[in-house]
Amino acid sequence: MRETLERIRSTAMEQLAAPNADLEQIRIQYLGKKGELTAVLRGMGKLSAEERPVIGQLANEVRADIEAAITAQAEKNAAAALEKKLVDERIDVTMPGVAPARGRRHPLAIIQHEMEEIFIGMGFQIAEGPEVEYDYYNFQALNIPENHPARDTQDTFYITENILLRSQTSPVQVHVMEEQRPPIRIISPGRVYRSDAMDATHSPLFHQLEGLVVDRGITMGDLKGMLELAAKQMFGEQTRIRFRPHHFPFTEPSAEVDVSCFACGGKGCRLCKGEGWIEILGAGMVHPNVLRNCNIDPEEYSGFAFGMGIERITMLKYHIDDIRHLYENDVRFLSQF
Ligand code: PHE
């Protein structure tokens, strides 16, 4: 029995010394209820009275040795695991951090936002309208009947015969006048579409900002005063504006509006092509037919409207020479704004 106990001790120790020894499995194998050492202790009844205490003591020693070895090995394993974790998860807090790439506004959004702020400051509200529009709102209600030559310059994309992608933001005028009674004071920025081939100054998709004011006693003087104020805020205090007669079917009288060149102050330079003036928008007094189409009595109310191209103003302000830069999403370009 003594030999059995000694053998149990040495094989247990051998197993414990092996790398990756399964400590729990070894504990069960030797010390568990059905373990080898337990089996020996059970057989002690057969021993003589003299042998029993001697073997009993030896068995206890062997049990204590195995238990101690298991505990020691468990502690070693835990220490090794901690050490590995410390090495694996070491952080050098002195290392420079990785700065997250920060987004920024697109140049078109910067200009649109600037213009919104200017008009909001003058008491305008922002109105929105659909980009997919009925022919009625894009043309007919704006005093552009079917087959009117003014449609040629605004050829767009048709979904059906009378549903199209809006070629201007002016249809928002009609939506607003259908839904609100004067006084009306709105701007409406948004996407518009025309079936133009893409080149340095044309894109089948671009953006406009529309403005509309309707109330009693609104005159061309109000339009001029308001546009002059907006132009000064947009292009600088020294900016002057100029009205040139023009024709839009939905305004009468109509004008194209220029600002004095903000690059040369009006002397003539590359930006204004030697003119001293730069065209920035179309405007005019809302045509009585348009008011009537929206059930607003032109005898009682009058109004003005204006519309400008956001790309055009963005390109002028930032000296961008090709409209395509604005749509290509090249960060080397976009990160300059
Ligand atoms: N909608 C016109 C265009 O796209 C611009 C405009 C708007 C003119 C409002 C007059 C009044 O050319």
Coordinates of N, CA, C and O and ligand atoms in Angstrom, one line a residue, residues 154 167-170 173 194 208 210-211 248 250-251 254-255 282-284 305-308, ligand 1:
Q154 N -35.8 76.1 -70.6 CA -35.9 75.3 -69.4 C -36.3 73.9 -69.7 O -37.2 73.3 -69.0
S167 N -37.6 72.6 -63.2 CA -36.5 73.2 -63.9 C -36.1 74.5 -63.2 O -35.2 75.2 -63.6
Q168 N -36.9 74.9 -62.1 CA -36.6 76.1 -61.4 C -37.3 76.0 -60.0 O -38.1 75.1 -59.8
T169 N -36.9 76.8 -59.1 CA -37.6 76.8 -57.8 C -38.8 77.6 -57.7 O -39.6 77.6 -56.8
S170 N -39.1 78.3 -58.9 CA -40.3 79.2 -58.9 C -41.6 78.5 -58.6 O -42.5 79.1 -58.1
Q173 N -43.2 79.1 -55.3 CA -44.0 80.3 -55.2 C -45.5 80.0 -55.2 O -46.3 80.4 -54.4
R194 N -32.2 70.5 -65.4 CA -32.4 70.9 -66.8 C -31.7 69.9 -67.7 O -30.6 69.4 -67.3
Q208 N -31.0 76.3 -56.9 CA -31.4 77.7 -56.9 C -31.9 78.1 -55.6 O -32.3 77.3 -54.7
E210 N -35.0 80.7 -54.3 CA -36.1 81.5 -54.8 C -36.5 82.4 -53.6 O -36.3 82.0 -52.4
G211 N -37.0 83.6 -54.0 CA -37.5 84.4 -52.9 C -38.9 85.0 -53.4 O -39.1 85.1 -54.6
F248 N -39.3 87.6 -67.9 CA -39.7 86.3 -67.3 C -41.2 86.2 -67.4 O -41.9 87.3 -67.2
F250 N -43.4 85.0 -65.6 CA -44.1 85.1 -64.3 C -43.9 86.3 -63.5 O -44.3 86.5 -62.4
T251 N -43.1 87.3 -64.1 CA -42.9 88.6 -63.4 C -43.1 89.7 -64.4 O -42.8 89.5 -65.6
S254 N -39.8 92.6 -65.3 CA -38.7 91.7 -64.9 C -37.4 92.3 -65.1 O -37.2 93.3 -65.9
A255 N -36.4 91.8 -64.4 CA -35.1 92.4 -64.5 C -34.1 91.3 -64.2 O -34.3 90.3 -63.5
G282 N -32.3 86.7 -61.3 CA -33.4 87.2 -62.1 C -34.5 87.6 -61.1 O -34.6 87.0 -60.0
A283 N -35.3 88.6 -61.4 CA -36.2 89.1 -60.4 C -37.3 89.9 -61.1 O -37.3 90.1 -62.4
G284 N -38.3 90.3 -60.4 CA -39.4 91.1 -61.0 C -40.6 91.1 -60.0 O -40.6 90.5 -59.0
A305 N -40.6 88.7 -56.7 CA -39.9 87.4 -56.6 C -38.5 87.5 -57.2 O -38.3 88.4 -58.0
F306 N -37.7 86.7 -56.7 CA -36.3 86.6 -57.3 C -35.8 85.2 -57.2 O -36.3 84.4 -56.5
G307 N -34.9 84.9 -58.1 CA -34.3 83.5 -58.1 C -32.8 83.6 -58.5 O -32.5 84.3 -59.4
M308 N -32.0 82.9 -57.7 CA -30.6 82.9 -58.1 C -30.0 81.5 -58.1 O -30.5 80.6 -57.4
Ligands
PHE1 N1 -36.9 81.1 -62.2 C1 -36.1 82.0 -62.9 C2 -35.0 81.1 -63.6 O1 -34.8 80.0 -63.3 C3 -35.5 83.0 -62.1 C4 -36.5 84.0 -61.5 C5 -37.1 83.7 -60.3 C6 -36.9 85.1 -62.2 C7 -38.1 84.6 -59.7 C8 -37.8 86.0 -61.7 C9 -38.4 85.7 -60.5 O2 -34.4 81.6 -64.5

